[in-house]
CSV table of C-alpha atoms and ligand atoms in Angstrom, one decimal:
chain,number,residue,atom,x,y,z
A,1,UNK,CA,0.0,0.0,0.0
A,2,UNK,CA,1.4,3.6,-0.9
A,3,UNK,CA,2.1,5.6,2.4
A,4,UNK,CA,-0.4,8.1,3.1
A,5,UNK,CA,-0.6,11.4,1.1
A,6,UNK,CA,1.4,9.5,-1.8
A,7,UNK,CA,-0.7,8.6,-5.2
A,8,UNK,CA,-0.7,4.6,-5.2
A,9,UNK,CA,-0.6,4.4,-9.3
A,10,UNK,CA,2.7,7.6,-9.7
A,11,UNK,CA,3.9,6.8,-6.2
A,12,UNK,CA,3.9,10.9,-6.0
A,13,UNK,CA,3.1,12.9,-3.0
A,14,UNK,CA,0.1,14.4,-2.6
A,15,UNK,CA,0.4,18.2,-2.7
A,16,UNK,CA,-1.2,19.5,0.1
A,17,UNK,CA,-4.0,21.7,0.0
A,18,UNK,CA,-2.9,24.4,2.6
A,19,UNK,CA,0.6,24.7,0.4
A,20,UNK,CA,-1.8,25.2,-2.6
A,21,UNK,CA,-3.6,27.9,-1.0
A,22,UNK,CA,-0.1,29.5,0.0
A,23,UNK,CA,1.0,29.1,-3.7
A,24,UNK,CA,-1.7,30.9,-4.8
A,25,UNK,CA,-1.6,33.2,-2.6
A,26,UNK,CA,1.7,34.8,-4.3
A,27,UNK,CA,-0.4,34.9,-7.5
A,28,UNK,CA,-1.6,38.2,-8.4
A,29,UNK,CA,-5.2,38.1,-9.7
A,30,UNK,CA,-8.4,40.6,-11.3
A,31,UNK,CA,-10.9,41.3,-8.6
A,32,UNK,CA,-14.5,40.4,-10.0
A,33,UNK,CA,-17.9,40.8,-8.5
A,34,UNK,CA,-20.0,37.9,-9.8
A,35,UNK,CA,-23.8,38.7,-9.7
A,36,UNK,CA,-27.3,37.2,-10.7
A,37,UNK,CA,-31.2,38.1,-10.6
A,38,UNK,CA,-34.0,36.2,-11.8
A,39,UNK,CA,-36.0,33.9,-10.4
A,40,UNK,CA,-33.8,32.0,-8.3
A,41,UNK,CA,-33.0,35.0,-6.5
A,42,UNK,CA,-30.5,38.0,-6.4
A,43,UNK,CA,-26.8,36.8,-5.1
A,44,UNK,CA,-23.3,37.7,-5.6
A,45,UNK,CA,-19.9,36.8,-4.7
A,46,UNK,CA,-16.4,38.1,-5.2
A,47,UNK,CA,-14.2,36.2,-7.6
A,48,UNK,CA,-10.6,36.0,-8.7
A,49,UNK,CA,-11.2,32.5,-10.8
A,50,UNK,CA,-12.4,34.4,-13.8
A,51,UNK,CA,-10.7,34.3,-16.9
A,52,UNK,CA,-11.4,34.8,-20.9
A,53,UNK,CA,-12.0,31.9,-23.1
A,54,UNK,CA,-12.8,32.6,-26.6
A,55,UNK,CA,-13.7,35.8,-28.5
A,56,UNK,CA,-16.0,33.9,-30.8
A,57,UNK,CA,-18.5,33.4,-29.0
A,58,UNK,CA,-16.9,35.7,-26.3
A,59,UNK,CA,-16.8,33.3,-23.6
A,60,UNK,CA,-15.6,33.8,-20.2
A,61,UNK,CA,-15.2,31.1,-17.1
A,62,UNK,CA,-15.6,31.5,-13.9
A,63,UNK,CA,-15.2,29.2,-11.0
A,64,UNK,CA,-17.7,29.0,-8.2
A,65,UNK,CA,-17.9,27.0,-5.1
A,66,UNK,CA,-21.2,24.6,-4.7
A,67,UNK,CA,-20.5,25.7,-0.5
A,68,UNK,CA,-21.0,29.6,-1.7
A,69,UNK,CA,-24.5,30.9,-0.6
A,70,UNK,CA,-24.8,32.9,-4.2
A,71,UNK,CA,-24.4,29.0,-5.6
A,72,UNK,CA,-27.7,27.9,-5.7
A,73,UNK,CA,-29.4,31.2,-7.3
A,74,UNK,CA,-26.0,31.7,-10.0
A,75,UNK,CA,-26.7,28.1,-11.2
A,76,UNK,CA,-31.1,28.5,-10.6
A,77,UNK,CA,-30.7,31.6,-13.0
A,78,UNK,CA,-28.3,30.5,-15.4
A,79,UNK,CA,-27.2,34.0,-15.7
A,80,UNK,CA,-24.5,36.1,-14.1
A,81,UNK,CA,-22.5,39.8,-14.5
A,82,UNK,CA,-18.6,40.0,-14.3
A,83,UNK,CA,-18.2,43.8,-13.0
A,84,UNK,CA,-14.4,44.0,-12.8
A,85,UNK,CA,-13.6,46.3,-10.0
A,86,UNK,CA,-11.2,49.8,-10.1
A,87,UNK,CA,-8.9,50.7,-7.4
A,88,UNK,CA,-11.8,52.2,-4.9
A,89,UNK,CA,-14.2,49.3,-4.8
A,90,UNK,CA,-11.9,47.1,-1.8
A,91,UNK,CA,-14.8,48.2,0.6
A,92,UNK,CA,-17.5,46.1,-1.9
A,93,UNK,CA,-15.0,43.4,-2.4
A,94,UNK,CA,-14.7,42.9,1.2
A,95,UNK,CA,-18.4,42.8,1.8
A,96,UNK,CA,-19.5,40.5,-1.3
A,97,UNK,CA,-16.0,38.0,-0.4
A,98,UNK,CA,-18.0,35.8,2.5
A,99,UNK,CA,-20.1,36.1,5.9
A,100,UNK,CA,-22.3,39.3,4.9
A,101,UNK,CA,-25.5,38.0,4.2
A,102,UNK,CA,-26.7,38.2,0.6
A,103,UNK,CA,-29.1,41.5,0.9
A,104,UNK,CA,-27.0,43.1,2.8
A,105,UNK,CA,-24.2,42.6,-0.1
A,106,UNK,CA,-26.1,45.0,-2.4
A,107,UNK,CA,-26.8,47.6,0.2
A,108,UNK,CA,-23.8,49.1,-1.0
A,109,UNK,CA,-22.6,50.4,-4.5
A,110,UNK,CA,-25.0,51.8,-7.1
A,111,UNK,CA,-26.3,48.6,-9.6
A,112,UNK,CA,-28.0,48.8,-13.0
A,113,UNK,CA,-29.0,46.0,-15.6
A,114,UNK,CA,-27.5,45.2,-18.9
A,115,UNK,CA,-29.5,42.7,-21.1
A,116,UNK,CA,-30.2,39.6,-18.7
A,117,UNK,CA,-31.1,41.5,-15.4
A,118,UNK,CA,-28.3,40.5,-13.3
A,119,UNK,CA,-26.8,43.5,-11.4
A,120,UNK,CA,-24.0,45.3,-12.9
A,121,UNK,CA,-21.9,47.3,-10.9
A,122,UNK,CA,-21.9,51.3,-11.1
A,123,UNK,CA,-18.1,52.7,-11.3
A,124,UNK,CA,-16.2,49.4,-12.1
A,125,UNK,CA,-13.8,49.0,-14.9
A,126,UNK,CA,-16.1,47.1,-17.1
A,127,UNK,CA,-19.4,44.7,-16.8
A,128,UNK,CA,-19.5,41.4,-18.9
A,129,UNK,CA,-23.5,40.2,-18.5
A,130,UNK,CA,-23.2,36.6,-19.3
A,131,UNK,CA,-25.9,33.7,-20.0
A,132,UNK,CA,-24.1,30.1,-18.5
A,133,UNK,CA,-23.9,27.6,-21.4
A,134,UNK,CA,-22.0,25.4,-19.6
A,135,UNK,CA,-21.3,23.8,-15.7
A,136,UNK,CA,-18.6,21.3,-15.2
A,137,UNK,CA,-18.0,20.2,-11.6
A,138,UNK,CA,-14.2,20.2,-10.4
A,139,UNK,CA,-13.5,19.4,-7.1
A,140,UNK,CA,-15.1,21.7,-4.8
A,141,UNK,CA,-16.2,24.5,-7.9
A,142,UNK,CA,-18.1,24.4,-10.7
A,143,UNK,CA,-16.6,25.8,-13.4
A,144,UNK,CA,-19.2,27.8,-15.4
A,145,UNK,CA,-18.7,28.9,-19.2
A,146,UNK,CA,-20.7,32.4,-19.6
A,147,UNK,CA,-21.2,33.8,-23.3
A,148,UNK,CA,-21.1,37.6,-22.7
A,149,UNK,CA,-24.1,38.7,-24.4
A,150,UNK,CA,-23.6,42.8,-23.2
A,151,UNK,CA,-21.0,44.6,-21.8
A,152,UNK,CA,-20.7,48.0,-20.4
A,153,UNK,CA,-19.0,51.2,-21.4
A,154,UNK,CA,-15.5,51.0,-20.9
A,155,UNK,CA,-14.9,52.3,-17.3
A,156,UNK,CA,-11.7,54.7,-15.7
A,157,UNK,CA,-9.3,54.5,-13.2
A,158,UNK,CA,-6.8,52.1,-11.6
A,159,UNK,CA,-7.4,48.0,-11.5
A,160,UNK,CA,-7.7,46.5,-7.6
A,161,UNK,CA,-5.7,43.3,-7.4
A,162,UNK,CA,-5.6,40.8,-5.3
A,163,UNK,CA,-1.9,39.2,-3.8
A,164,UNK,CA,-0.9,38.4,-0.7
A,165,UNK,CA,-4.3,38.0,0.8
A,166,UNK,CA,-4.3,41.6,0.4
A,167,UNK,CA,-5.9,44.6,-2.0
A,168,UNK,CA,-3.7,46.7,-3.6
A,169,UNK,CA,-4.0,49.4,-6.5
A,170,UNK,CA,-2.1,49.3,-9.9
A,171,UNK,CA,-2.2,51.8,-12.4
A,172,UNK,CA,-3.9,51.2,-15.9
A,173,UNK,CA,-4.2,52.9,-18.8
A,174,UNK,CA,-0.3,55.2,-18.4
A,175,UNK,CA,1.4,51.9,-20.8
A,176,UNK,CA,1.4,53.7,-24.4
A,177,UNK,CA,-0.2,50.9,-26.7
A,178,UNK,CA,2.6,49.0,-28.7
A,179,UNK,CA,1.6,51.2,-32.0
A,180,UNK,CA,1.9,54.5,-30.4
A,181,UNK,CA,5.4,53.5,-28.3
A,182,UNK,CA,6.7,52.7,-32.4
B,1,NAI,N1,-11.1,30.5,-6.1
B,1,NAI,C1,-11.7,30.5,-4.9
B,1,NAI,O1,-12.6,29.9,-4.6
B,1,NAI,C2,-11.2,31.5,-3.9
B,1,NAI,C3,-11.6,31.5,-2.6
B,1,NAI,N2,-11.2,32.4,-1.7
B,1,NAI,C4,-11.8,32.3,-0.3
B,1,NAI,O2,-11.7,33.6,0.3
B,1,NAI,C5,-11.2,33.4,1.7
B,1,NAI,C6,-10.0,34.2,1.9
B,1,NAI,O3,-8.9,33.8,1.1
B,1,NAI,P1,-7.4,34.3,1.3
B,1,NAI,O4,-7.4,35.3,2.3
B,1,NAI,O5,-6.9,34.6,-0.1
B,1,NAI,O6,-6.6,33.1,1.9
B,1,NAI,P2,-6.4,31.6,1.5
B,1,NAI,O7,-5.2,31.1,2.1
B,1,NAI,O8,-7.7,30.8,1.8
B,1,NAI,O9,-6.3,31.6,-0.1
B,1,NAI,C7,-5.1,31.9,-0.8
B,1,NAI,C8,-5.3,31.7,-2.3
B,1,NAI,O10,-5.6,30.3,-2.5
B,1,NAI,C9,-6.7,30.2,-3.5
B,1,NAI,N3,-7.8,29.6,-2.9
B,1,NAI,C10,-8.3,29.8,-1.6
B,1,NAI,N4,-9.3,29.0,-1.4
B,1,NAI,C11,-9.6,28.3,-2.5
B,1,NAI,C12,-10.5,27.4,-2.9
B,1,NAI,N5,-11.5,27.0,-2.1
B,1,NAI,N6,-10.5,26.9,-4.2
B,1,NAI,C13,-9.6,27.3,-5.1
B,1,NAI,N7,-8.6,28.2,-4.8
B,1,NAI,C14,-8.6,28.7,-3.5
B,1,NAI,C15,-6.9,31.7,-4.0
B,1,NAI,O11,-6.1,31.9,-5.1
B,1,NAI,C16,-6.5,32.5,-2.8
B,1,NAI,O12,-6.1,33.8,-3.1
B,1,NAI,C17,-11.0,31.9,1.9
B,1,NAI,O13,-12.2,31.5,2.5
B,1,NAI,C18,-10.9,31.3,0.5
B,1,NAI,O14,-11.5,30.0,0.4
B,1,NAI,C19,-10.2,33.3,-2.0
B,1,NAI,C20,-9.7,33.4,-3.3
B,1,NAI,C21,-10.2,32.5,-4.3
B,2,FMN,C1,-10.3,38.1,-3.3
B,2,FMN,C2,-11.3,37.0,-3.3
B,2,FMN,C3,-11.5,36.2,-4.4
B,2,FMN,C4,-12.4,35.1,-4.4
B,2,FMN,N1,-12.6,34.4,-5.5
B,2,FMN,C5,-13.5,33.4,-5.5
B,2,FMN,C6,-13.8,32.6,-6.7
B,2,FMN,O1,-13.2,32.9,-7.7
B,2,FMN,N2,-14.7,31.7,-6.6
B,2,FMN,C7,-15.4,31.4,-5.5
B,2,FMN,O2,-16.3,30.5,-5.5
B,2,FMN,N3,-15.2,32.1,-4.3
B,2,FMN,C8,-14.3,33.1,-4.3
B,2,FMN,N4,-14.0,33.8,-3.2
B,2,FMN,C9,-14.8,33.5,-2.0
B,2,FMN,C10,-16.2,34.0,-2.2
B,2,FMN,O3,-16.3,35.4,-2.5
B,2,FMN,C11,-17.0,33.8,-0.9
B,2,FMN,O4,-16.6,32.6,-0.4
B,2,FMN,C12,-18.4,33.9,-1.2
B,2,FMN,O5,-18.9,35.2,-1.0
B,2,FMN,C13,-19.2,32.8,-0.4
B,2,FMN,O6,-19.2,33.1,0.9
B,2,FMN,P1,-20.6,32.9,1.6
B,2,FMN,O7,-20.9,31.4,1.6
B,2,FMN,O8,-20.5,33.5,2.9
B,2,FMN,O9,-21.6,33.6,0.7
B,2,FMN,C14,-13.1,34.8,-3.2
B,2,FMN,C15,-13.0,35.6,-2.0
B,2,FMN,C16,-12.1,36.7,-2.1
B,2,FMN,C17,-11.9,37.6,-0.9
């Protein structure tokens, strides 16, 4: 028998789920609000597992967990908005990231609809309103595929990002694009 924590078919040990966490702690990362409305009820987490798939359709993922009380109303609705938060929007981050019960998530910040009714988020750097094509459970997450049927203008201001278990501020928009730099 393989000792414990070691794969019995590679004989390779196990990484460890706290040294995961640690790992990915040193990886700087987007901070999203995920949102939905409809008739499963209006819900909404803060995300970092987001990420772009395909620009035809335009496709984005996002990774939820099935223990996350937005779970059951995100997959209930098959809908969702990405509003991808600027440098000021820690505060709403904070509050939408676990323990605040649901309601009292949207007490804060100003919200307004795109095309599927989910709440997007006034003042962040952009909105993606998504309908879910897809669900594929992994581990403890689902991982959701979301075509991006509307987005919002294109917002101002510096990106938040998360590293370190920490927010910080980083500046956007000062890089000159590579045509202009020529
Ligand atoms: N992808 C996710 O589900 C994430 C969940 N969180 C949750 O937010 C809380 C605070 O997190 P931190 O202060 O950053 O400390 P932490 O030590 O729990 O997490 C460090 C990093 O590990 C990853 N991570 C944490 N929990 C995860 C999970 N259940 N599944 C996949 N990746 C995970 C994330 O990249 C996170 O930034 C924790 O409850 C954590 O579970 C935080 C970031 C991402
Ligand atoms: C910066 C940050 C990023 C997070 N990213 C994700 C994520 O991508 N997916 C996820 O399911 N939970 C993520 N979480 C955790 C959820 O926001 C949180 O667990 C969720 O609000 C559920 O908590 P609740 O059960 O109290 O509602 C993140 C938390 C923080 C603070």
């Amino acid at each position: 028998m393989a000792p414990t924590g070691t794969d019995a078919e590679t004989g390779m040990k196990a990484v460890e789920a706290g040294a995961y966490r640690a790992a990915m702690a040193g990886v700087a990362s987007a901070v999203h609000l995920v949102t939905t409305d409809g008739p499963g009820g209006r819900a909404g987490f803060t995300a970092s597992a987001v990420c772009s798939v395909s620009d035809a359709p335009p496709t984005l993922l996002v990774c939820v967990n099935r223990s996350s009380s937005a779970f059951a109303a995100v997959a209930q609705n098959a809908a969702l908005c990405v509003s991808t938060l600027s440098a000021g929007q820690g505060e709403i981050a904070a509050s939408f990231g676990g323990g605040t019960p649901q309601e009292a998530r949207f007490a804060s910040g100003r919200w307004y609809e795109l095309a599927t009714g989910a709440p997007a988020l006034e003042g962040a750097l952009t909105a993606f309103d998504c309908r879910i094509v897809r669900r594929t459970e992994v581990g403890s997450h689902d991982v959701l595929f979301c075509e991006v049927v509307a987005l919002s203008e294109a917002g101002t201001g510096d990106a938040l990002v998360y590293a370190d278990r920490r927010y910080h501020s980083i500046p956007v928009g000062m890089v000159p694009a590579a045509q202009d730099a020529a």
